[in-house]
Amino acid sequence: MSVIVGTGAFTPFGLNALQTAFLLRTGMPAMTWSPLADQQGEPVTFGLQGTLDPEKTGGARALDLALPAFDEAVAPLLPFADRLRIGVVLSLDEELAPKSSWSGPNPGGELLAAFERHVLSRFPHSKVTVVARGAGGPGQVLPDALAALSRFEIDALIFGGAHTDYDPARIRWLEDQGRLFTVSNLDAIVPGECAAFVALMAPDVARRANLPVLGRVGSIASGFEEATPDNDLSAYEAKGLTAAVRAATRAFVGEKRTAGWMLTDSTFEMRRLYEWQSVITRTREVWGEPFVVEAPAQRMGLLAAAALPLLMVTAAEGFSRNFAPSPLAVLMTGSDGGERTALVMEAV
């Protein structure tokens, strides 16, 4: 068991975690016309972070999203920075995977190098691990990082991610794939951009440091889904996410408890909504009243690599500020490549 002691976010809803969580709570959307246009010259509907440089795209823009969110999340740790052993897990989209040998532009490598410099300037005893597998990728590395935290091999874990669709090439790709949201294409993705981070500690370490606990992080599990946007397999199979949810929730289901809050990265694509419907049906023992479902991507655009940390920030803010609909929440994310992750969070 680990606890969250800091949150940070930089999103279309706000410049920090508090603004983001409270505006998400209102149910309002954060979508607008963007400076980017589709192939017909029409402005693209976008979950836009409006304070960023409109001429920055791709990895450089993702970095501008990541750094403020990181700094906000780690602020409670800075008084102890020179003494803490810090593990950092950064989630990125697949196309931003750093390349070890590349003759052309390497935006993922440049982003990582700049991010690592920023981390080391604040925490000299730190190590950054990157998982560039999209929304479902963190389930592949986060369990080991959380285990290292529980074994006191590190004093704190900073987990976060950054994502942006603000790039003409990315918009063209979504449009060519038939996945760009328009008034005539509702089974699609609204492009988005955001970054979110959480700072985690073992409960005893947080107590000794006299840091407020915003929420508990329980079990995490991963799975793999064969149905992807590139094939015709039925999303109703939902084997990967079902397996992940069952594994992550086994402990509290065995205690006859239920979760009344689901947070998911589902967009408007029916493929993921069909999967979601199947998972709910197959895991009925997990869910209880009031069974509130939060899907931030349907109000602020695609979350992608920032999905799991953004959902963790949302849950932690809800728990700590007493507007969570349930003391037990299950978070679910998935990547286009098939990776799925489920994570349990609990109020203090």
mmCIF file of C-alpha atoms in Angstrom:
data_model
loop_
_atom_site.group_PDB
_atom_site.id
_atom_site.type_symbol
_atom_site.label_atom_id
_atom_site.label_comp_id
_atom_site.label_asym_id
_atom_site.label_seq_id
_atom_site.Cartn_x
_atom_site.Cartn_y
_atom_site.Cartn_z
ATOM 1 C CA MET A 1 0.000 0.000 0.000
ATOM 2 C CA SER A 2 1.290 3.464 -0.903
ATOM 3 C CA VAL A 3 -0.198 6.900 -0.361
ATOM 4 C CA ILE A 4 -0.410 10.038 -2.473
ATOM 5 C CA VAL A 5 1.148 13.114 -0.874
ATOM 6 C CA GLY A 6 1.177 15.462 -3.865
ATOM 7 C CA THR A 7 -0.763 16.059 -7.073
ATOM 8 C CA GLY A 8 -0.149 18.191 -10.127
ATOM 9 C CA ALA A 9 -2.011 18.812 -13.358
ATOM 10 C CA PHE A 10 -1.876 21.107 -16.371
ATOM 11 C CA THR A 11 -4.951 20.564 -18.515
ATOM 12 C CA PRO A 12 -7.581 22.252 -20.692
ATOM 13 C CA PHE A 13 -9.550 22.747 -17.460
ATOM 14 C CA GLY A 14 -6.893 24.525 -15.478
ATOM 15 C CA LEU A 15 -3.330 25.348 -14.553
ATOM 16 C CA ASN A 16 -3.206 23.014 -11.539
ATOM 17 C CA ALA A 17 -4.757 19.957 -9.943
ATOM 18 C CA LEU A 18 -7.346 21.861 -7.902
ATOM 19 C CA GLN A 19 -8.737 23.788 -10.874
ATOM 20 C CA THR A 20 -8.806 20.636 -12.984
ATOM 21 C CA ALA A 21 -10.567 18.505 -10.355
ATOM 22 C CA PHE A 22 -13.235 21.059 -9.476
ATOM 23 C CA LEU A 23 -14.058 21.918 -13.072
ATOM 24 C CA LEU A 24 -14.239 18.222 -13.913
ATOM 25 C CA ARG A 25 -16.631 17.898 -10.986
ATOM 26 C CA THR A 26 -18.997 20.439 -12.548
ATOM 27 C CA GLY A 27 -19.503 18.232 -15.605
ATOM 28 C CA MET A 28 -18.719 21.081 -17.974
ATOM 29 C CA PRO A 29 -16.732 20.434 -21.182
ATOM 30 C CA ALA A 30 -13.349 21.955 -21.999
ATOM 31 C CA MET A 31 -13.442 21.785 -25.783
ATOM 32 C CA THR A 32 -13.141 24.528 -28.343
ATOM 33 C CA TRP A 33 -12.114 25.278 -31.899
ATOM 34 C CA SER A 34 -8.357 24.968 -32.332
ATOM 35 C CA PRO A 35 -5.927 26.800 -34.644
ATOM 36 C CA LEU A 36 -5.440 23.447 -36.415
ATOM 37 C CA ALA A 37 -7.617 22.613 -39.412
ATOM 38 C CA ASP A 38 -8.729 19.353 -41.013
ATOM 39 C CA GLN A 39 -8.243 18.518 -44.682
ATOM 40 C CA GLN A 40 -11.400 20.469 -45.562
ATOM 41 C CA GLY A 41 -9.993 23.567 -43.893
ATOM 42 C CA GLU A 42 -12.418 23.382 -40.974
ATOM 43 C CA PRO A 43 -11.106 24.107 -37.445
ATOM 44 C CA VAL A 44 -10.662 20.965 -35.362
ATOM 45 C CA THR A 45 -12.620 20.515 -32.120
ATOM 46 C CA PHE A 46 -9.932 20.193 -29.452
ATOM 47 C CA GLY A 47 -9.403 19.920 -25.700
ATOM 48 C CA LEU A 48 -6.874 22.734 -25.775
ATOM 49 C CA GLN A 49 -4.579 24.109 -23.053
ATOM 50 C CA GLY A 50 -4.999 27.704 -24.146
ATOM 51 C CA THR A 51 -2.013 29.277 -22.384
ATOM 52 C CA LEU A 52 0.633 27.398 -24.411
ATOM 53 C CA ASP A 53 2.487 28.785 -27.418
ATOM 54 C CA PRO A 54 0.228 28.041 -30.437
ATOM 55 C CA GLU A 55 3.292 27.474 -32.623
ATOM 56 C CA LYS A 56 4.719 24.699 -30.419
ATOM 57 C CA THR A 57 3.817 21.120 -31.320
ATOM 58 C CA GLY A 58 4.742 17.527 -30.505
ATOM 59 C CA GLY A 59 7.451 16.732 -27.974
ATOM 60 C CA ALA A 60 8.285 20.359 -27.193
ATOM 61 C CA ARG A 61 4.663 21.063 -26.341
ATOM 62 C CA ALA A 62 4.405 17.869 -24.264
ATOM 63 C CA LEU A 63 7.379 19.094 -22.223
ATOM 64 C CA ASP A 64 5.684 22.450 -21.624
ATOM 65 C CA LEU A 65 2.690 20.529 -20.296
ATOM 66 C CA ALA A 66 4.741 18.165 -18.140
ATOM 67 C CA LEU A 67 7.008 20.548 -16.242
ATOM 68 C CA PRO A 68 4.360 22.660 -14.435
ATOM 69 C CA ALA A 69 2.414 19.544 -13.451
ATOM 70 C CA PHE A 70 5.586 17.859 -12.174
ATOM 71 C CA ASP A 71 6.612 20.911 -10.140
ATOM 72 C CA GLU A 72 3.182 21.150 -8.532
ATOM 73 C CA ALA A 73 3.124 17.466 -7.554
ATOM 74 C CA VAL A 74 6.617 17.446 -6.014
ATOM 75 C CA ALA A 75 6.290 20.744 -4.108
ATOM 76 C CA PRO A 76 5.665 18.960 -0.750
ATOM 77 C CA LEU A 77 8.916 17.002 -1.206
ATOM 78 C CA LEU A 78 11.244 19.890 -2.003
ATOM 79 C CA PRO A 79 12.203 20.656 1.642
ATOM 80 C CA PHE A 80 13.737 17.153 1.785
ATOM 81 C CA ALA A 81 15.032 17.055 -1.808
ATOM 82 C CA ASP A 82 18.722 16.580 -1.025
ATOM 83 C CA ARG A 83 18.004 13.572 1.208
ATOM 84 C CA LEU A 84 15.357 11.717 -0.783
ATOM 85 C CA ARG A 85 15.936 8.802 -3.117
ATOM 86 C CA ILE A 86 13.408 9.458 -5.860
ATOM 87 C CA GLY A 87 12.047 7.135 -8.522
ATOM 88 C CA VAL A 88 10.280 8.809 -11.434
ATOM 89 C CA VAL A 89 8.052 6.998 -13.934
ATOM 90 C CA LEU A 90 7.105 9.073 -16.977
ATOM 91 C CA SER A 91 4.334 7.848 -19.291
ATOM 92 C CA LEU A 92 4.502 8.954 -22.927
ATOM 93 C CA ASP A 93 2.670 8.121 -26.131
ATOM 94 C CA GLU A 94 4.088 5.461 -28.416
ATOM 95 C CA GLU A 95 5.252 7.953 -31.032
ATOM 96 C CA LEU A 96 7.362 9.739 -28.394
ATOM 97 C CA ALA A 97 9.396 6.667 -27.500
ATOM 98 C CA PRO A 98 13.037 7.834 -27.221
ATOM 99 C CA LYS A 99 15.172 6.313 -29.961
ATOM 100 C CA SER A 100 18.701 5.152 -29.163
ATOM 101 C CA SER A 101 19.857 5.372 -32.769
ATOM 102 C CA TRP A 102 18.139 7.831 -35.054
ATOM 103 C CA SER A 103 19.533 9.944 -37.854
ATOM 104 C CA GLY A 104 16.575 12.307 -38.020
ATOM 105 C CA PRO A 105 14.602 14.320 -35.460
ATOM 106 C CA ASN A 106 14.084 12.540 -32.145
ATOM 107 C CA PRO A 107 11.389 14.487 -30.258
ATOM 108 C CA GLY A 108 10.967 11.737 -27.650
ATOM 109 C CA GLY A 109 14.666 11.691 -26.853
ATOM 110 C CA GLU A 110 14.838 15.469 -26.663
ATOM 111 C CA LEU A 111 11.792 15.578 -24.380
ATOM 112 C CA LEU A 112 13.270 12.940 -22.074
ATOM 113 C CA ALA A 113 16.660 14.645 -21.890
ATOM 114 C CA ALA A 114 15.080 17.980 -20.963
ATOM 115 C CA PHE A 115 12.740 16.334 -18.465
ATOM 116 C CA GLU A 116 15.601 14.443 -16.801
ATOM 117 C CA ARG A 117 17.603 17.666 -16.449
ATOM 118 C CA HIS A 118 14.605 19.291 -14.811
ATOM 119 C CA VAL A 119 14.128 16.379 -12.390
ATOM 120 C CA LEU A 120 17.806 16.288 -11.419
ATOM 121 C CA SER A 121 17.828 20.037 -10.795
ATOM 122 C CA ARG A 122 15.263 19.418 -8.043
ATOM 123 C CA PHE A 123 16.149 15.922 -6.844
ATOM 124 C CA PRO A 124 19.837 15.060 -7.240
ATOM 125 C CA HIS A 125 19.278 11.456 -6.115
ATOM 126 C CA SER A 126 16.699 10.428 -8.690
ATOM 127 C CA LYS A 127 16.240 8.077 -11.605
ATOM 128 C CA VAL A 128 13.741 8.463 -14.461
ATOM 129 C CA THR A 129 12.074 5.471 -16.114
ATOM 130 C CA VAL A 130 10.064 6.009 -19.297
ATOM 131 C CA VAL A 131 7.180 3.875 -20.505
ATOM 132 C CA ALA A 132 6.144 4.991 -23.989
ATOM 133 C CA ARG A 133 3.135 2.717 -24.437
ATOM 134 C CA GLY A 134 0.214 5.129 -24.208
ATOM 135 C CA ALA A 135 -2.638 5.031 -21.692
ATOM 136 C CA GLY A 136 -2.395 1.339 -20.826
ATOM 137 C CA GLY A 137 1.396 1.185 -20.697
ATOM 138 C CA PRO A 138 1.993 2.167 -17.038
ATOM 139 C CA GLY A 139 0.601 -1.169 -15.911
ATOM 140 C CA GLN A 140 3.755 -2.746 -17.315
ATOM 141 C CA VAL A 141 6.207 -0.845 -15.064
ATOM 142 C CA LEU A 142 4.274 0.759 -12.214
ATOM 143 C CA PRO A 143 3.902 -2.458 -10.145
ATOM 144 C CA ASP A 144 7.692 -2.801 -9.900
ATOM 145 C CA ALA A 145 8.067 0.870 -8.990
ATOM 146 C CA LEU A 146 5.416 0.591 -6.278
ATOM 147 C CA ALA A 147 7.097 -2.563 -4.978
ATOM 148 C CA ALA A 148 10.417 -0.695 -4.731
ATOM 149 C CA LEU A 149 8.611 1.974 -2.719
ATOM 150 C CA SER A 150 7.133 -0.585 -0.321
ATOM 151 C CA ARG A 151 10.568 -2.212 0.148
ATOM 152 C CA PHE A 152 12.027 1.231 1.009
ATOM 153 C CA GLU A 153 14.463 1.018 -1.902
ATOM 154 C CA ILE A 154 13.267 4.521 -2.786
ATOM 155 C CA ASP A 155 11.791 7.157 -0.500
ATOM 156 C CA ALA A 156 9.259 8.551 -2.955
ATOM 157 C CA LEU A 157 7.841 7.720 -6.357
ATOM 158 C CA ILE A 158 6.756 10.401 -8.818
ATOM 159 C CA PHE A 159 4.439 9.025 -11.470
ATOM 160 C CA GLY A 160 3.046 11.069 -14.307
ATOM 161 C CA GLY A 161 2.469 11.450 -17.984
ATOM 162 C CA ALA A 162 2.111 14.018 -20.729
ATOM 163 C CA HIS A 163 0.139 13.920 -23.953
ATOM 164 C CA THR A 164 -0.699 16.283 -26.787
ATOM 165 C CA ASP A 165 -2.472 15.862 -30.111
ATOM 166 C CA TYR A 166 -1.532 19.411 -31.078
ATOM 167 C CA ASP A 167 0.387 18.628 -34.244
ATOM 168 C CA PRO A 168 -0.789 18.903 -37.887
ATOM 169 C CA ALA A 169 0.688 15.474 -38.656
ATOM 170 C CA ARG A 170 -1.221 13.904 -35.772
ATOM 171 C CA ILE A 171 -4.497 15.511 -36.867
ATOM 172 C CA ARG A 172 -3.922 14.330 -40.443
ATOM 173 C CA TRP A 173 -3.263 10.782 -39.185
ATOM 174 C CA LEU A 174 -6.450 10.713 -37.090
ATOM 175 C CA GLU A 175 -8.435 12.003 -40.056
ATOM 176 C CA ASP A 176 -6.912 9.474 -42.460
ATOM 177 C CA GLN A 177 -7.823 6.706 -39.992
ATOM 178 C CA GLY A 178 -11.409 7.944 -39.763
ATOM 179 C CA ARG A 179 -10.927 8.626 -36.036
ATOM 180 C CA LEU A 180 -11.108 12.423 -35.925
ATOM 181 C CA PHE A 181 -14.238 13.824 -34.279
ATOM 182 C CA THR A 182 -16.463 16.000 -36.474
ATOM 183 C CA VAL A 183 -20.187 16.730 -36.506
ATOM 184 C CA SER A 184 -20.544 13.968 -39.105
ATOM 185 C CA ASN A 185 -18.163 11.517 -37.377
ATOM 186 C CA LEU A 186 -19.238 11.019 -33.768
ATOM 187 C CA ASP A 187 -17.681 7.560 -33.327
ATOM 188 C CA ALA A 188 -14.284 9.173 -32.980
ATOM 189 C CA ILE A 189 -11.672 10.922 -30.848
ATOM 190 C CA VAL A 190 -11.707 14.540 -29.767
ATOM 191 C CA PRO A 191 -8.001 15.503 -29.759
ATOM 192 C CA GLY A 192 -6.670 16.702 -26.444
ATOM 193 C CA GLU A 193 -3.614 17.552 -24.390
ATOM 194 C CA CYS A 194 -2.756 17.445 -20.720
ATOM 195 C CA ALA A 195 -0.182 16.404 -18.144
ATOM 196 C CA ALA A 196 -0.618 15.050 -14.632
ATOM 197 C CA PHE A 197 1.651 13.778 -11.853
ATOM 198 C CA VAL A 198 1.273 12.238 -8.413
ATOM 199 C CA ALA A 199 3.870 11.950 -5.632
ATOM 200 C CA LEU A 200 3.674 8.702 -3.667
ATOM 201 C CA MET A 201 5.280 7.477 -0.454
ATOM 202 C CA ALA A 202 5.011 4.527 1.880
ATOM 203 C CA PRO A 203 2.534 5.425 4.670
ATOM 204 C CA ASP A 204 5.184 5.358 7.418
ATOM 205 C CA VAL A 205 7.527 7.600 5.429
ATOM 206 C CA ALA A 206 4.753 10.115 4.743
ATOM 207 C CA ARG A 207 3.846 10.137 8.432
ATOM 208 C CA ARG A 208 7.429 10.756 9.528
ATOM 209 C CA ALA A 209 7.706 13.584 6.994
ATOM 210 C CA ASN A 210 4.454 15.058 8.350
ATOM 211 C CA LEU A 211 2.929 15.188 4.872
ATOM 212 C CA PRO A 212 -0.846 15.167 4.329
ATOM 213 C CA VAL A 213 -2.178 11.996 2.729
ATOM 214 C CA LEU A 214 -4.583 12.622 -0.155
ATOM 215 C CA GLY A 215 -5.493 9.023 -0.918
ATOM 216 C CA ARG A 216 -4.293 5.431 -0.834
ATOM 217 C CA VAL A 217 -3.159 3.461 -3.871
ATOM 218 C CA GLY A 218 -4.015 -0.229 -3.717
ATOM 219 C CA SER A 219 -3.593 -3.021 -6.211
ATOM 220 C CA ILE A 220 -2.651 -2.519 -9.854
ATOM 221 C CA ALA A 221 -2.935 -5.081 -12.628
ATOM 222 C CA SER A 222 -2.465 -5.192 -16.377
ATOM 223 C CA GLY A 223 -3.912 -7.128 -19.285
ATOM 224 C CA PHE A 224 -3.746 -7.240 -23.043
ATOM 225 C CA GLU A 225 -6.625 -6.811 -25.461
ATOM 226 C CA GLU A 226 -6.452 -8.384 -28.916
ATOM 227 C CA ALA A 227 -9.087 -6.088 -30.434
ATOM 228 C CA THR A 228 -7.418 -2.885 -31.638
ATOM 229 C CA PRO A 229 -8.262 -0.101 -34.106
ATOM 230 C CA ASP A 230 -6.189 -1.996 -36.692
ATOM 231 C CA ASN A 231 -8.227 -5.206 -36.776
ATOM 232 C CA ASP A 232 -11.826 -6.391 -36.937
ATOM 233 C CA LEU A 233 -11.886 -8.401 -33.701
ATOM 234 C CA SER A 234 -14.870 -7.805 -31.453
ATOM 235 C CA ALA A 235 -14.317 -5.284 -28.675
ATOM 236 C CA TYR A 236 -17.020 -7.117 -26.714
ATOM 237 C CA GLU A 237 -14.461 -9.832 -25.910
ATOM 238 C CA ALA A 238 -12.805 -7.407 -23.456
ATOM 239 C CA LYS A 239 -10.598 -10.186 -22.062
ATOM 240 C CA GLY A 240 -7.635 -7.973 -21.252
ATOM 241 C CA LEU A 241 -9.445 -5.291 -19.275
ATOM 242 C CA THR A 242 -11.702 -7.817 -17.563
ATOM 243 C CA ALA A 243 -8.659 -9.767 -16.372
ATOM 244 C CA ALA A 244 -6.967 -6.575 -15.177
ATOM 245 C CA VAL A 245 -10.028 -5.375 -13.238
ATOM 246 C CA ARG A 246 -10.583 -8.767 -11.612
ATOM 247 C CA ALA A 247 -6.945 -9.025 -10.549
ATOM 248 C CA ALA A 248 -6.769 -5.470 -9.196
ATOM 249 C CA THR A 249 -10.014 -5.747 -7.223
ATOM 250 C CA ARG A 250 -9.617 -9.288 -5.888
ATOM 251 C CA ALA A 251 -8.634 -8.136 -2.386
ATOM 252 C CA PHE A 252 -11.552 -5.831 -1.671
ATOM 253 C CA VAL A 253 -14.087 -8.100 -3.396
ATOM 254 C CA GLY A 254 -12.873 -10.860 -1.069
ATOM 255 C CA GLU A 255 -13.659 -8.525 1.833
ATOM 256 C CA LYS A 256 -17.225 -8.108 0.481
ATOM 257 C CA ARG A 257 -16.634 -4.437 -0.320
ATOM 258 C CA THR A 258 -17.635 -2.683 -3.544
ATOM 259 C CA ALA A 259 -16.427 0.330 -5.493
ATOM 260 C CA GLY A 260 -18.919 3.083 -6.201
ATOM 261 C CA TRP A 261 -16.647 5.155 -8.447
ATOM 262 C CA MET A 262 -15.222 4.183 -11.817
ATOM 263 C CA LEU A 263 -12.772 6.450 -13.631
ATOM 264 C CA THR A 264 -11.991 5.560 -17.225
ATOM 265 C CA ASP A 265 -10.130 7.027 -20.177
ATOM 266 C CA SER A 266 -12.918 6.093 -22.619
ATOM 267 C CA THR A 267 -13.481 8.528 -25.474
ATOM 268 C CA PHE A 268 -16.465 8.611 -27.829
ATOM 269 C CA GLU A 269 -15.171 5.672 -29.865
ATOM 270 C CA MET A 270 -17.728 2.867 -29.711
ATOM 271 C CA ARG A 271 -14.973 0.257 -29.736
ATOM 272 C CA ARG A 272 -13.890 1.275 -26.222
ATOM 273 C CA LEU A 273 -17.471 1.817 -25.052
ATOM 274 C CA TYR A 274 -18.377 -1.743 -26.076
ATOM 275 C CA GLU A 275 -15.377 -2.999 -24.121
ATOM 276 C CA TRP A 276 -16.452 -0.941 -21.106
ATOM 277 C CA GLN A 277 -19.973 -2.392 -21.248
ATOM 278 C CA SER A 278 -18.623 -5.933 -21.286
ATOM 279 C CA VAL A 279 -16.297 -5.311 -18.358
ATOM 280 C CA ILE A 280 -19.122 -3.906 -16.225
ATOM 281 C CA THR A 281 -21.274 -6.954 -16.970
ATOM 282 C CA ARG A 282 -18.515 -9.452 -16.189
ATOM 283 C CA THR A 283 -17.357 -7.775 -12.995
ATOM 284 C CA ARG A 284 -20.691 -6.993 -11.363
ATOM 285 C CA GLU A 285 -19.385 -8.109 -7.962
ATOM 286 C CA VAL A 286 -16.912 -5.186 -8.031
ATOM 287 C CA TRP A 287 -19.447 -2.376 -8.283
ATOM 288 C CA GLY A 288 -21.846 -0.874 -5.765
ATOM 289 C CA GLU A 289 -23.806 2.274 -5.028
ATOM 290 C CA PRO A 290 -23.747 5.020 -6.118
ATOM 291 C CA PHE A 291 -21.748 3.688 -9.126
ATOM 292 C CA VAL A 292 -20.626 7.003 -10.592
ATOM 293 C CA VAL A 293 -18.683 6.795 -13.853
ATOM 294 C CA GLU A 294 -16.175 9.515 -14.758
ATOM 295 C CA ALA A 295 -14.818 9.709 -18.323
ATOM 296 C CA PRO A 296 -12.758 12.930 -18.473
ATOM 297 C CA ALA A 297 -11.713 12.331 -22.082
ATOM 298 C CA GLN A 298 -15.317 12.895 -23.112
ATOM 299 C CA ARG A 299 -15.061 16.440 -21.746
ATOM 300 C CA MET A 300 -11.413 17.425 -22.282
ATOM 301 C CA GLY A 301 -10.246 15.361 -25.242
ATOM 302 C CA LEU A 302 -7.963 12.350 -25.520
ATOM 303 C CA LEU A 303 -5.828 11.679 -22.428
ATOM 304 C CA ALA A 304 -3.588 8.951 -23.871
ATOM 305 C CA ALA A 305 -0.295 8.670 -21.931
ATOM 306 C CA ALA A 306 -1.502 11.128 -19.280
ATOM 307 C CA ALA A 307 -4.657 9.112 -18.597
ATOM 308 C CA LEU A 308 -3.725 7.067 -15.521
ATOM 309 C CA PRO A 309 -1.975 9.891 -13.628
ATOM 310 C CA LEU A 310 -4.829 12.284 -14.492
ATOM 311 C CA LEU A 311 -7.384 9.802 -13.144
ATOM 312 C CA MET A 312 -5.242 9.349 -10.006
ATOM 313 C CA VAL A 313 -5.113 13.119 -9.510
ATOM 314 C CA THR A 314 -8.892 13.320 -9.940
ATOM 315 C CA ALA A 315 -9.499 10.554 -7.394
ATOM 316 C CA ALA A 316 -6.996 11.946 -4.870
ATOM 317 C CA GLU A 317 -8.475 15.444 -5.074
ATOM 318 C CA GLY A 318 -11.964 14.010 -4.710
ATOM 319 C CA PHE A 319 -11.018 11.984 -1.647
ATOM 320 C CA SER A 320 -9.058 14.745 0.074
ATOM 321 C CA ARG A 321 -11.635 17.487 -0.605
ATOM 322 C CA ASN A 322 -14.671 15.358 0.250
ATOM 323 C CA PHE A 323 -16.432 15.346 -3.089
ATOM 324 C CA ALA A 324 -15.642 11.768 -4.103
ATOM 325 C CA PRO A 325 -18.894 9.841 -4.613
ATOM 326 C CA SER A 326 -17.401 6.708 -3.033
ATOM 327 C CA PRO A 327 -14.441 5.931 -0.746
ATOM 328 C CA LEU A 328 -13.307 3.206 -3.122
ATOM 329 C CA ALA A 329 -12.516 3.791 -6.806
ATOM 330 C CA VAL A 330 -11.311 1.707 -9.729
ATOM 331 C CA LEU A 331 -9.344 3.390 -12.522
ATOM 332 C CA MET A 332 -9.161 1.840 -15.997
ATOM 333 C CA THR A 333 -7.035 2.783 -19.010
ATOM 334 C CA GLY A 334 -6.161 1.285 -22.390
ATOM 335 C CA SER A 335 -3.809 1.864 -25.310
ATOM 336 C CA ASP A 336 -4.423 1.434 -29.032
ATOM 337 C CA GLY A 337 -1.791 -1.310 -28.994
ATOM 338 C CA GLY A 338 -3.861 -3.446 -26.623
ATOM 339 C CA GLU A 339 -2.310 -2.731 -23.209
ATOM 340 C CA ARG A 340 -4.828 -2.376 -20.396
ATOM 341 C CA THR A 341 -4.346 -1.238 -16.790
ATOM 342 C CA ALA A 342 -6.647 -1.273 -13.760
ATOM 343 C CA LEU A 343 -5.759 0.416 -10.458
ATOM 344 C CA VAL A 344 -7.596 0.665 -7.130
ATOM 345 C CA MET A 345 -7.618 3.832 -5.017
ATOM 346 C CA GLU A 346 -9.150 4.417 -1.608
ATOM 347 C CA ALA A 347 -9.941 7.375 0.609
ATOM 348 C CA VAL A 348 -7.899 7.791 3.788
#
